[in-house]
Each structure stands twice: as structure tokens, then as C-alpha cells.
CSV table of C-alpha atoms and ligand atoms in Angstrom, one decimal:
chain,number,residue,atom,x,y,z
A,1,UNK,CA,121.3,89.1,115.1
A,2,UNK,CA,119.9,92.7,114.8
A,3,UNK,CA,117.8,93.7,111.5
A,4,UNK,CA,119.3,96.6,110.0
A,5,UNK,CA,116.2,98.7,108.5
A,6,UNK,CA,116.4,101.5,106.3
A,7,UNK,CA,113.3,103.7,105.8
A,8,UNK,CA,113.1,105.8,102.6
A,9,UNK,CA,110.6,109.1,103.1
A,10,UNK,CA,109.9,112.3,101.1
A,11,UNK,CA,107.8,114.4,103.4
A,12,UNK,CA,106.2,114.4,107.0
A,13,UNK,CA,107.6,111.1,108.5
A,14,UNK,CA,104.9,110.1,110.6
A,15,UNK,CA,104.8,106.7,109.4
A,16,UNK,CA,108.9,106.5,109.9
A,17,UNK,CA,107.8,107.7,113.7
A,18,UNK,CA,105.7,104.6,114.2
A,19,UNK,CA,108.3,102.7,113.0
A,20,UNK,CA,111.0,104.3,114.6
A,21,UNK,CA,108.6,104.3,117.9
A,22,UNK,CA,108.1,100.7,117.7
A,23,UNK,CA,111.4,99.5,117.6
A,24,UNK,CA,112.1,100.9,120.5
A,25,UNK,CA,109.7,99.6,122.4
A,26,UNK,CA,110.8,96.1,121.4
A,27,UNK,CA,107.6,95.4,119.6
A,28,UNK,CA,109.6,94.8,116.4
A,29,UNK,CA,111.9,93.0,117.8
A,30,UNK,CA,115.3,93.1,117.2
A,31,UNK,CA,115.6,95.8,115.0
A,32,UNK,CA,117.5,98.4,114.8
A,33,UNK,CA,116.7,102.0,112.3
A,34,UNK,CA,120.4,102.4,110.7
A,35,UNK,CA,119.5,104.8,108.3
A,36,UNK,CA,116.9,107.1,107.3
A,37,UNK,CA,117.1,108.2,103.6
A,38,UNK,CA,115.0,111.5,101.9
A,39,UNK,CA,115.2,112.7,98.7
A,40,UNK,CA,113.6,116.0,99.9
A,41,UNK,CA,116.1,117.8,102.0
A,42,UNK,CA,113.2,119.7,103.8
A,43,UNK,CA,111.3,116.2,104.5
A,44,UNK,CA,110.0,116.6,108.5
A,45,UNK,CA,111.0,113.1,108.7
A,46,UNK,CA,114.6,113.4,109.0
A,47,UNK,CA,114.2,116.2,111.8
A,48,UNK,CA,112.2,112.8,113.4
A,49,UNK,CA,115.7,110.6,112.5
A,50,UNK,CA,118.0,112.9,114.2
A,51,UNK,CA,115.8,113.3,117.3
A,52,UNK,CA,116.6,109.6,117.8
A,53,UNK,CA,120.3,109.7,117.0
A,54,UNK,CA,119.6,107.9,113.7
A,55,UNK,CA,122.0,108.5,110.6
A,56,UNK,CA,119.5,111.0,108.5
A,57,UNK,CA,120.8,111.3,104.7
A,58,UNK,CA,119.4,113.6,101.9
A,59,UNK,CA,120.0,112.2,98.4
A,60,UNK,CA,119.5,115.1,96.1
A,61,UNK,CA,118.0,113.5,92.8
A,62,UNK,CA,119.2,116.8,91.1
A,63,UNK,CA,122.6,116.1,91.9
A,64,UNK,CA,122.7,112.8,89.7
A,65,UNK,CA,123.0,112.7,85.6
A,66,UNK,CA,120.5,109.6,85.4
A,67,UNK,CA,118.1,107.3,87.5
A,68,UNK,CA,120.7,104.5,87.3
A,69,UNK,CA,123.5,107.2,89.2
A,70,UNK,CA,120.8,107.9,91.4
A,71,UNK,CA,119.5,104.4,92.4
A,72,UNK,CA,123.8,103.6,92.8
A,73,UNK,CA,124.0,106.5,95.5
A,74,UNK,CA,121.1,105.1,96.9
A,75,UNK,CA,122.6,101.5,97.0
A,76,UNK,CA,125.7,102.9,98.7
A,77,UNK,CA,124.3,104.1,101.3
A,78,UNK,CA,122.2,101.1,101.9
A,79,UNK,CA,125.5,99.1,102.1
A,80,UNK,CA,127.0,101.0,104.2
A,81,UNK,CA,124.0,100.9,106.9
A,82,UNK,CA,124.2,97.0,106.4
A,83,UNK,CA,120.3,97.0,105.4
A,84,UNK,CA,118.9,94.1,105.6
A,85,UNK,CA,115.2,95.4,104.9
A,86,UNK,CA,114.1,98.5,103.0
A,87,UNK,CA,111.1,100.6,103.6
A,88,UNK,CA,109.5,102.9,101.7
A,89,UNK,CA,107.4,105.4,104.4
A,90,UNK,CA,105.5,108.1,102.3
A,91,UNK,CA,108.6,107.4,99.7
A,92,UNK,CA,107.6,109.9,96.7
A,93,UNK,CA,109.6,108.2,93.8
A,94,UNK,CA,109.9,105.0,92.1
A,95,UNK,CA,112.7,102.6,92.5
A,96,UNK,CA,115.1,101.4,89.6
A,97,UNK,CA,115.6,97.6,88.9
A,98,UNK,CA,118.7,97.2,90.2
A,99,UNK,CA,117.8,98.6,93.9
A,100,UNK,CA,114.7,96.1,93.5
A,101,UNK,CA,116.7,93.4,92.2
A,102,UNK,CA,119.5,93.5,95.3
A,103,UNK,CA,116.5,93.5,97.6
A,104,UNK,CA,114.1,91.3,96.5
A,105,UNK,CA,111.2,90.3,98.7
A,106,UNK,CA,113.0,92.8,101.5
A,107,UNK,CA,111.3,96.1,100.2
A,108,UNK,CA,108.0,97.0,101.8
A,109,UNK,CA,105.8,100.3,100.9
A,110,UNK,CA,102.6,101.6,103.1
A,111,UNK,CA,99.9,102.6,100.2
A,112,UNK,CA,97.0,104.6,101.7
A,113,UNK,CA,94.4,102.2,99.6
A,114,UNK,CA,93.3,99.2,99.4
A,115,UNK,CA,95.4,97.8,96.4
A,116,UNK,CA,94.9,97.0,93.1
A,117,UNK,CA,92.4,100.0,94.0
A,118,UNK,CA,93.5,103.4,93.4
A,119,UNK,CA,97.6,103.4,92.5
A,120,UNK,CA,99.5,106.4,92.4
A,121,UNK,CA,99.6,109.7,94.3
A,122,UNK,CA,96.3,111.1,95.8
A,123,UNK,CA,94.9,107.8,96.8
A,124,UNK,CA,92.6,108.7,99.6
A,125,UNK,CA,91.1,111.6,96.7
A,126,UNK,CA,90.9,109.0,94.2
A,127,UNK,CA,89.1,106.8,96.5
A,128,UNK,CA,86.6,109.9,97.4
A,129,UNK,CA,86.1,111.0,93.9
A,130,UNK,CA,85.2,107.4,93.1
A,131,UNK,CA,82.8,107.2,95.3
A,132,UNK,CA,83.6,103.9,97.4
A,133,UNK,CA,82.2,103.5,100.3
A,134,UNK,CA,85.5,101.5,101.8
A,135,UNK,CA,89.2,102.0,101.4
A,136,UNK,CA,91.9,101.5,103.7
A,137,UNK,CA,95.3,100.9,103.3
A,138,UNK,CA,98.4,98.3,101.8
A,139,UNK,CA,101.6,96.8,103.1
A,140,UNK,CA,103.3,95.3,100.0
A,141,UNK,CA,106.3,94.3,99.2
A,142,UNK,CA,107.8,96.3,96.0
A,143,UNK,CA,108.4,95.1,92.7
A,144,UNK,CA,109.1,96.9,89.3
A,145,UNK,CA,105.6,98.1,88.9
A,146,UNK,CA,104.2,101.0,90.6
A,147,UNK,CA,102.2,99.8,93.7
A,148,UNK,CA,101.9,96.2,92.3
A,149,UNK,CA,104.0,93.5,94.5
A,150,UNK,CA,102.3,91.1,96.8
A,151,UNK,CA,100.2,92.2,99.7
A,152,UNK,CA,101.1,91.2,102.9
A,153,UNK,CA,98.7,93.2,105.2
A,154,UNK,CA,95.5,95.3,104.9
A,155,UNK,CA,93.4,97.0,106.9
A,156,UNK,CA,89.3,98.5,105.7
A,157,UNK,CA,88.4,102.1,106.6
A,158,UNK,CA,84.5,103.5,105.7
A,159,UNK,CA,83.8,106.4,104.1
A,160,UNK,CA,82.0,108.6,105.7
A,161,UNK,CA,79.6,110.6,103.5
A,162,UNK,CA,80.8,114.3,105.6
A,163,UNK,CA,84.4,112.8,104.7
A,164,UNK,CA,86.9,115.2,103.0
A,165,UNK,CA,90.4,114.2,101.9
A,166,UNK,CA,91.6,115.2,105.0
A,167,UNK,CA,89.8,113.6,107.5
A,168,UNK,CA,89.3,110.4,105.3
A,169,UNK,CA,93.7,110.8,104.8
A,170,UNK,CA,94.0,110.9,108.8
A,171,UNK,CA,91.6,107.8,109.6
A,172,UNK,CA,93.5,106.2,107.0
A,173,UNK,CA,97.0,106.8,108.3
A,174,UNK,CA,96.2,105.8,112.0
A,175,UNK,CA,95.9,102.3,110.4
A,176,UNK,CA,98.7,102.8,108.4
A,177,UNK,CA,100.5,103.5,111.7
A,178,UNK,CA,99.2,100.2,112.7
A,179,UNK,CA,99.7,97.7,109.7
A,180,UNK,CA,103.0,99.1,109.0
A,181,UNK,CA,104.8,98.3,112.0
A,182,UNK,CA,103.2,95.1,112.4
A,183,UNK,CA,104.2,94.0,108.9
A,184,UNK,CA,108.0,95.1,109.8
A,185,UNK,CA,107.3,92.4,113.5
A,186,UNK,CA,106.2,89.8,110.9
A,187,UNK,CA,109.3,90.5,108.8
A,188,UNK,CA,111.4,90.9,111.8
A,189,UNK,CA,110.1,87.3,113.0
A,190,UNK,CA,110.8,85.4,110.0
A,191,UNK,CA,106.9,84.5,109.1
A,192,UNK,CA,106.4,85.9,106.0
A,193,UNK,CA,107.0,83.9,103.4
A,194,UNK,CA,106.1,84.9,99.3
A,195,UNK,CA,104.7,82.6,97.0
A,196,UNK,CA,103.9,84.1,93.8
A,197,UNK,CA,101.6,87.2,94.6
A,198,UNK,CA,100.6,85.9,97.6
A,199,UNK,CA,102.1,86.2,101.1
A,200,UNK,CA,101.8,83.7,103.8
A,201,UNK,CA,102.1,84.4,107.7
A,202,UNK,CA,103.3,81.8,108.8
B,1,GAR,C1,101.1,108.2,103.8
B,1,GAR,O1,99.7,108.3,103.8
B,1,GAR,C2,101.5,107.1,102.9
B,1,GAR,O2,100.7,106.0,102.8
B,1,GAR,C3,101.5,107.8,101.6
B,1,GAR,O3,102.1,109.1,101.9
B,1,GAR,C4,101.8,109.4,103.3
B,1,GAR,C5,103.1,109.7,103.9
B,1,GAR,O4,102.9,110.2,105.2
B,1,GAR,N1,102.3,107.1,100.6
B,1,GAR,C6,101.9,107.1,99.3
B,1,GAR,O5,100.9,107.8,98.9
B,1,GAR,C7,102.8,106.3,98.4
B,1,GAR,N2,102.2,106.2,97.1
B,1,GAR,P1,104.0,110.2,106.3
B,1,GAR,O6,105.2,110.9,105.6
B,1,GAR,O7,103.5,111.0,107.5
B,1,GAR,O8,104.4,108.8,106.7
């Protein structure tokens, strides 16, 4: 049976590519990208989706009277792309319970930190400001809180001291483009299994 994955993106898309790239090279294995979902209609990322013939939706957040309508629209269009998994790929916005709650344990989010460190938008300046001398980056799956639910892979990156956002950001994401898509295999294979906050490879 083929895993149907959605990917959920606001911006550039790059970590949707490495998805999107190793898919079809059979190194998540089979898999299939039905639908690629932005809630920017200007997001690069969909551009990406369409270059490989996959469905590319905007859902305009201005369009709905509430979060609830929103999340709803959302949930459509995941039903109708027969998701099985949901990932969230530079994914801007937080989700509502009920789009947690129909896929528990099956949402995953790339966070360019190394969780519980440094939540929230401008991780790799948070990390900087703070002065740490490692970060990295998180695969978790998502629960109601913002960057909260059990980690599943992570991978260290040093600080350099000539580091500025932007090269520490780019060091980061090439091991985002690596965790990512090996956390969707593991998925993909059946060997992750959640007990409590902790996930086991199996
Ligand atoms: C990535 O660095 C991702 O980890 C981050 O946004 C970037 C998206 O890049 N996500 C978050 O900060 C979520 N809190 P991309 O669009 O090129 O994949």
C-alpha cells in the first residue's frame, strides 16, 4: 500500500524538495506526495509541487471567519488526498485541535533547533543571541503545544564564532534536509513507535 503524504509549507520549500526528491528516488519507500498545502499563495514551494505534477493548493486564512473554518478547509483537503501522514515543512502557523486530534501521532514538523531549546520563529537567531555553542535541528511529531510533541530525530550543528544567522540557518537546514526525510523512511517503514514523549525506532 502507498503512503499518501501531505506536506504543509508557507515559504521557500526547500525542505518539501528533499522530501519531494526522496520519494522519488525510492529512499522513502512507498510513498507517494498527494498534496502540497500553503497558506501563502506566493510560497516558492508550490512552484516546486507543480514542477513534479503534484496537486499544489493555497488555503487563504483570510478567506475563513474563524480558526475552526480554517483548520475544516484544511481537513477537506487532506481527505480528499487520502493523507495518511501530515507534514509540516517550514509550515508558519499553528494547527487547531481537531486537525491534531484526526492525526494523532501522523503529524511531523522540522524545527531548526534542538528542542525544548529555542521554540518559536527565529530559532537559529535565538540560538545565536543566546550564545550556545551547539544547536541543530528537530523532527517531532505535533501536538497542541507549539513545538512540544515527542522527538523522534535530531541532529548537532556548532556554532561558529564568524557565524551569522545566515550561514548558521544554511548549515542548519542541510541537516534538516537530512533528518527530515529520514524520519518520513522511518515512518514510511513502520518503526516508529510513541510511548509517552519518547519515540522508539524500532
Ligand atoms: C526551515 O528552516 C524550517 O526548519 C523552519 O523554516 C524553514 C523553512 O525552510 N521552520 C520553522 O521555523 C518552524 N517553526 P524551507 O521552506 O526552505 O523548508
Amino acid at each position: 500500500m502507498t503512503l499518501n503524504i501531505a506536506v504543509l509549507i508557507s515559504g521557500r520549500g526547500s525542505n518539501l524538495q528533499s522530501i519531494i526528491d526522496n520519494v522519488e528516488s525510492g529512499y522513502i519507500p512507498n510513498a507517494n506526495v498527494s498534496v502540497v498545502i500553503s497558506d501563502n499563495k506566493d510560497a516558492y514551494g508550490l512552484k516546486r509541487a507543480m514542477n513534479h505534477g503534484i496537486n499544489a493548493v493555497f488555503i487563504d486564512p483570510a478567506a475563513y471567519q474563524s480558526k475552526e473554518d480554517l483548520d475544516n478547509a484544511l481537513l477537506d483537503v487532506l481527505a480528499r488526498s487520502s493523507t495518511d501522514v501530515l507534514l509540516l515543512a517550514g509550515f508558519m502557523r499553528i494547527l487547531g485541535s481537531d486537525v491534531i486530534n484526526a492525526y494523532s501521532n501522523r503529524i511531523m514538523n522540522i524545527h531548526p533547533a534542538l528542542l525544548p531549546s529555542f521554540k518559536g520563529l527565529h530559532a537559529q537567531k535565538q540560538a545565536l543571541d543566546y550564545g550556545v555553542k551547539i544547536t541543530g535541528c528537530t523532527v517531532h511529531f505535533v501536538d497542541e503545544g507549539m513545538d512540544s510533541g515527542p522527538i523522534i530525530l535530531q541532529k548537532s550543528v556548532p556554532v561558529l564564532d564568524s557565524d551569522t544567522e545566515e550561514s548558521l540557518s544554511e548549515r542548519i537546514l542541510a541537516q534538516e534536509h537530512i533528518i527530515f526525510p529520514e524520519a518520513v523512511k522511518l515512518f514510511a517503514e513502520g518503526r516508529l513507535y510513541v510511548k509517552g514523549r519518547r519515540v522508539h525506532i524500532l
